Amino acid sequence: MRKFSIEFKWAAIATLAALIWMFIGKAAGLQTDLQKVRFEVLHEMLFSFLLFIFYWLGIYQKKKEYYHNIITWQQAFFTGLVMCILISMFFPIVQFITYNQISPDFMENLKQALVLDGRMNEEEAAKNASFDLFIRNGVMNNLSFGVIFTTIIAYFIKTKDLDKSKILAAKKPEMVKVKKQKGKSKKR
């Protein structure tokens, strides 16, 4: 588990940031005001920019502390992929807290807003404003955005201008040979 401690740390930070982001959305009225509730999806999409920063910081920290400034694209991508999976696993917890504790009336407000806009009837609004659909879409969005972000970040964070032999040499532990002294020890 120690091998993935950096990834876990940044996934936990991203989860806490998501909860704070949801509180900001509620304070702005995006989850309670019928006129503003349609902007909640845009609000959640804006959080993706913060997620990009968290992915960048997590992969960069892994490069500095774990790989000692020498990282391949594959290592950077794998680090981001682990973060992506952890964030996607934590996401239902964020959604549960948000829509059961922070804004328990959000789904009902969303249904009403969809019907008032005249875009959907009540049956369609009930299908599109369900907790299960939000969790499913959220997990899929986190996975897809996470893979895209990780691919881009890995390209820019990888160690440049190093050939494979230098990278492999940096991974191998250095061996130190100790010469034995031959001869008699002097007594005083």
mmCIF file of C-alpha atoms in Angstrom:
data_model
loop_
_atom_site.group_PDB
_atom_site.id
_atom_site.type_symbol
_atom_site.label_atom_id
_atom_site.label_comp_id
_atom_site.label_asym_id
_atom_site.label_seq_id
_atom_site.Cartn_x
_atom_site.Cartn_y
_atom_site.Cartn_z
ATOM 1 C CA MET A 1 0.000 0.000 0.000
ATOM 2 C CA ARG A 2 2.940 2.300 0.636
ATOM 3 C CA LYS A 3 3.678 2.123 -3.078
ATOM 4 C CA PHE A 4 0.383 3.895 -3.795
ATOM 5 C CA SER A 5 0.346 6.320 -0.866
ATOM 6 C CA ILE A 6 0.894 9.387 -3.058
ATOM 7 C CA GLU A 7 -1.973 8.418 -5.339
ATOM 8 C CA PHE A 8 -4.247 7.773 -2.354
ATOM 9 C CA LYS A 9 -3.288 11.131 -0.824
ATOM 10 C CA TRP A 10 -4.211 13.082 -3.965
ATOM 11 C CA ALA A 11 -7.420 11.097 -4.481
ATOM 12 C CA ALA A 12 -8.432 11.953 -0.906
ATOM 13 C CA ILE A 13 -7.583 15.630 -1.471
ATOM 14 C CA ALA A 14 -9.653 15.625 -4.682
ATOM 15 C CA THR A 15 -12.559 14.037 -2.800
ATOM 16 C CA LEU A 16 -12.447 16.679 -0.072
ATOM 17 C CA ALA A 17 -12.214 19.393 -2.713
ATOM 18 C CA ALA A 18 -15.291 17.913 -4.423
ATOM 19 C CA LEU A 19 -17.253 18.138 -1.180
ATOM 20 C CA ILE A 20 -16.171 21.749 -0.700
ATOM 21 C CA TRP A 21 -17.129 22.424 -4.326
ATOM 22 C CA MET A 22 -20.606 21.052 -3.631
ATOM 23 C CA PHE A 23 -20.959 23.357 -0.611
ATOM 24 C CA ILE A 24 -19.994 26.273 -2.868
ATOM 25 C CA GLY A 25 -22.666 25.179 -5.344
ATOM 26 C CA LYS A 26 -25.283 25.089 -2.622
ATOM 27 C CA ALA A 27 -24.208 28.501 -1.289
ATOM 28 C CA ALA A 28 -24.531 29.913 -4.822
ATOM 29 C CA GLY A 29 -28.058 28.522 -5.041
ATOM 30 C CA LEU A 30 -27.231 26.081 -7.820
ATOM 31 C CA GLN A 31 -28.861 23.208 -5.957
ATOM 32 C CA THR A 32 -31.832 24.985 -4.420
ATOM 33 C CA ASP A 33 -32.999 27.792 -6.727
ATOM 34 C CA LEU A 34 -35.217 26.560 -9.575
ATOM 35 C CA GLN A 35 -33.839 29.228 -11.923
ATOM 36 C CA LYS A 36 -30.204 28.277 -11.233
ATOM 37 C CA VAL A 37 -30.480 24.496 -10.864
ATOM 38 C CA ARG A 38 -29.860 23.922 -14.569
ATOM 39 C CA PHE A 39 -26.375 25.397 -14.134
ATOM 40 C CA GLU A 40 -25.396 22.659 -11.662
ATOM 41 C CA VAL A 41 -24.093 20.470 -14.485
ATOM 42 C CA LEU A 42 -21.883 23.328 -15.704
ATOM 43 C CA HIS A 43 -20.726 23.859 -12.132
ATOM 44 C CA GLU A 44 -19.697 20.211 -11.885
ATOM 45 C CA MET A 45 -17.907 20.411 -15.247
ATOM 46 C CA LEU A 46 -15.876 23.385 -13.981
ATOM 47 C CA PHE A 47 -14.620 21.137 -11.204
ATOM 48 C CA SER A 48 -12.851 19.134 -13.912
ATOM 49 C CA PHE A 49 -10.277 21.936 -14.176
ATOM 50 C CA LEU A 50 -9.484 21.481 -10.496
ATOM 51 C CA LEU A 51 -9.228 17.729 -11.016
ATOM 52 C CA PHE A 52 -6.682 18.362 -13.773
ATOM 53 C CA ILE A 53 -4.565 20.305 -11.262
ATOM 54 C CA PHE A 54 -4.858 17.504 -8.685
ATOM 55 C CA TYR A 55 -3.778 14.917 -11.262
ATOM 56 C CA TRP A 56 -0.837 17.099 -12.272
ATOM 57 C CA LEU A 57 0.295 17.622 -8.672
ATOM 58 C CA GLY A 58 -0.080 13.935 -7.815
ATOM 59 C CA ILE A 59 1.901 12.688 -10.808
ATOM 60 C CA TYR A 60 4.527 15.390 -10.302
ATOM 61 C CA GLN A 61 4.943 14.450 -6.627
ATOM 62 C CA LYS A 62 5.287 10.789 -7.596
ATOM 63 C CA LYS A 63 7.979 11.753 -10.111
ATOM 64 C CA LYS A 64 9.916 13.769 -7.526
ATOM 65 C CA GLU A 65 9.624 11.560 -4.456
ATOM 66 C CA TYR A 66 9.197 8.013 -5.735
ATOM 67 C CA TYR A 67 10.981 7.989 -9.079
ATOM 68 C CA HIS A 68 13.693 10.539 -8.136
ATOM 69 C CA ASN A 69 12.966 12.886 -11.072
ATOM 70 C CA ILE A 70 13.247 10.165 -13.711
ATOM 71 C CA ILE A 71 9.889 8.904 -14.929
ATOM 72 C CA THR A 72 8.736 7.318 -18.172
ATOM 73 C CA TRP A 73 5.429 8.041 -19.838
ATOM 74 C CA GLN A 74 4.163 4.613 -18.809
ATOM 75 C CA GLN A 75 5.029 5.175 -15.141
ATOM 76 C CA ALA A 76 3.383 8.602 -15.149
ATOM 77 C CA PHE A 77 0.314 7.212 -16.910
ATOM 78 C CA PHE A 78 0.026 4.321 -14.445
ATOM 79 C CA THR A 79 0.281 6.744 -11.517
ATOM 80 C CA GLY A 80 -2.522 8.858 -12.960
ATOM 81 C CA LEU A 81 -4.580 5.782 -13.747
ATOM 82 C CA VAL A 82 -4.398 4.625 -10.124
ATOM 83 C CA MET A 83 -5.467 8.118 -9.022
ATOM 84 C CA CYS A 84 -8.308 8.016 -11.552
ATOM 85 C CA ILE A 85 -9.597 4.695 -10.226
ATOM 86 C CA LEU A 86 -9.387 5.857 -6.607
ATOM 87 C CA ILE A 87 -11.186 9.132 -7.363
ATOM 88 C CA SER A 88 -13.877 7.222 -9.247
ATOM 89 C CA MET A 89 -14.290 4.875 -6.282
ATOM 90 C CA PHE A 90 -14.669 7.812 -3.870
ATOM 91 C CA PHE A 91 -17.112 9.667 -6.133
ATOM 92 C CA PRO A 92 -20.293 7.821 -5.027
ATOM 93 C CA ILE A 93 -19.477 8.820 -1.445
ATOM 94 C CA VAL A 94 -19.311 12.476 -2.497
ATOM 95 C CA GLN A 95 -22.599 12.158 -4.373
ATOM 96 C CA PHE A 96 -24.286 10.414 -1.437
ATOM 97 C CA ILE A 97 -23.179 13.105 1.021
ATOM 98 C CA THR A 98 -24.130 15.870 -1.394
ATOM 99 C CA TYR A 99 -27.591 14.680 -2.333
ATOM 100 C CA ASN A 100 -28.571 13.247 1.060
ATOM 101 C CA GLN A 101 -26.952 15.679 3.492
ATOM 102 C CA ILE A 102 -25.906 18.928 1.798
ATOM 103 C CA SER A 103 -28.830 19.294 -0.642
ATOM 104 C CA PRO A 104 -31.444 16.620 0.003
ATOM 105 C CA ASP A 105 -34.023 18.414 -2.137
ATOM 106 C CA PHE A 106 -31.798 18.830 -5.203
ATOM 107 C CA MET A 107 -33.277 15.962 -7.249
ATOM 108 C CA GLU A 108 -36.812 17.238 -6.690
ATOM 109 C CA ASN A 109 -35.744 20.775 -7.636
ATOM 110 C CA LEU A 110 -34.084 19.453 -10.775
ATOM 111 C CA LYS A 111 -37.235 17.556 -11.767
ATOM 112 C CA GLN A 112 -39.340 20.672 -11.292
ATOM 113 C CA ALA A 113 -36.885 22.813 -13.271
ATOM 114 C CA LEU A 114 -36.850 20.348 -16.165
ATOM 115 C CA VAL A 115 -40.659 20.307 -16.299
ATOM 116 C CA LEU A 116 -40.944 24.114 -15.943
ATOM 117 C CA ASP A 117 -38.537 24.648 -18.850
ATOM 118 C CA GLY A 118 -40.946 22.640 -20.962
ATOM 119 C CA ARG A 119 -38.204 20.337 -22.204
ATOM 120 C CA MET A 120 -39.549 17.199 -20.563
ATOM 121 C CA ASN A 121 -42.717 15.788 -19.120
ATOM 122 C CA GLU A 122 -42.750 14.581 -15.524
ATOM 123 C CA GLU A 123 -41.918 10.986 -16.434
ATOM 124 C CA GLU A 124 -38.825 11.942 -18.456
ATOM 125 C CA ALA A 125 -37.751 14.413 -15.781
ATOM 126 C CA ALA A 126 -37.979 11.674 -13.144
ATOM 127 C CA LYS A 127 -35.704 9.433 -15.253
ATOM 128 C CA ASN A 128 -33.134 12.193 -15.853
ATOM 129 C CA ALA A 129 -33.076 13.440 -12.268
ATOM 130 C CA SER A 130 -32.387 10.204 -10.451
ATOM 131 C CA PHE A 131 -29.634 9.545 -7.948
ATOM 132 C CA ASP A 132 -28.582 6.315 -9.700
ATOM 133 C CA LEU A 133 -28.176 8.109 -13.031
ATOM 134 C CA PHE A 134 -26.094 10.839 -11.397
ATOM 135 C CA ILE A 135 -23.772 8.281 -9.788
ATOM 136 C CA ARG A 136 -23.416 6.249 -12.990
ATOM 137 C CA ASN A 137 -22.716 9.333 -15.107
ATOM 138 C CA GLY A 138 -20.368 10.747 -12.487
ATOM 139 C CA VAL A 139 -18.262 7.604 -12.284
ATOM 140 C CA MET A 140 -18.099 7.312 -16.067
ATOM 141 C CA ASN A 141 -17.176 11.002 -16.411
ATOM 142 C CA ASN A 142 -14.477 10.663 -13.761
ATOM 143 C CA LEU A 143 -13.015 7.632 -15.493
ATOM 144 C CA SER A 144 -13.060 9.169 -18.956
ATOM 145 C CA PHE A 145 -11.772 12.596 -17.912
ATOM 146 C CA GLY A 146 -9.190 10.930 -15.667
ATOM 147 C CA VAL A 147 -7.770 8.827 -18.503
ATOM 148 C CA ILE A 148 -7.659 11.831 -20.833
ATOM 149 C CA PHE A 149 -6.045 14.059 -18.203
ATOM 150 C CA THR A 150 -3.556 11.346 -17.273
ATOM 151 C CA THR A 151 -2.550 10.799 -20.887
ATOM 152 C CA ILE A 152 -1.882 14.500 -21.421
ATOM 153 C CA ILE A 153 -0.108 15.037 -18.104
ATOM 154 C CA ALA A 154 2.067 11.931 -18.522
ATOM 155 C CA TYR A 155 3.279 13.276 -21.854
ATOM 156 C CA PHE A 156 4.407 16.562 -20.320
ATOM 157 C CA ILE A 157 5.777 15.186 -17.024
ATOM 158 C CA LYS A 158 7.811 12.318 -18.449
ATOM 159 C CA THR A 159 11.563 12.734 -18.288
ATOM 160 C CA LYS A 160 12.743 14.097 -21.591
ATOM 161 C CA ASP A 161 16.035 13.545 -23.440
ATOM 162 C CA LEU A 162 16.923 10.356 -21.634
ATOM 163 C CA ASP A 163 17.459 7.112 -23.400
ATOM 164 C CA LYS A 164 16.373 3.778 -21.981
ATOM 165 C CA SER A 165 19.815 2.885 -20.683
ATOM 166 C CA LYS A 166 19.973 5.972 -18.465
ATOM 167 C CA ILE A 167 16.492 5.325 -17.131
ATOM 168 C CA LEU A 168 17.319 1.687 -16.385
ATOM 169 C CA ALA A 169 20.634 2.672 -14.821
ATOM 170 C CA ALA A 170 18.861 5.113 -12.537
ATOM 171 C CA LYS A 171 16.521 2.371 -11.313
ATOM 172 C CA LYS A 172 19.265 -0.108 -10.412
ATOM 173 C CA PRO A 173 20.778 0.176 -6.969
ATOM 174 C CA GLU A 174 24.394 1.146 -6.952
ATOM 175 C CA MET A 175 26.749 -1.550 -5.770
ATOM 176 C CA VAL A 176 29.699 -0.623 -3.663
ATOM 177 C CA LYS A 177 32.639 -2.972 -3.505
ATOM 178 C CA VAL A 178 34.730 -3.066 -0.394
ATOM 179 C CA LYS A 179 38.304 -4.216 -0.689
ATOM 180 C CA LYS A 180 39.640 -6.436 2.003
ATOM 181 C CA GLN A 181 42.976 -5.421 3.325
ATOM 182 C CA LYS A 182 45.477 -8.180 3.176
ATOM 183 C CA GLY A 183 48.295 -8.208 5.521
ATOM 184 C CA LYS A 184 48.967 -8.318 9.187
ATOM 185 C CA SER A 185 47.501 -5.823 11.521
ATOM 186 C CA LYS A 186 49.980 -3.916 13.604
ATOM 187 C CA LYS A 187 49.937 -4.278 17.348
ATOM 188 C CA ARG A 188 50.937 -1.368 19.484
#
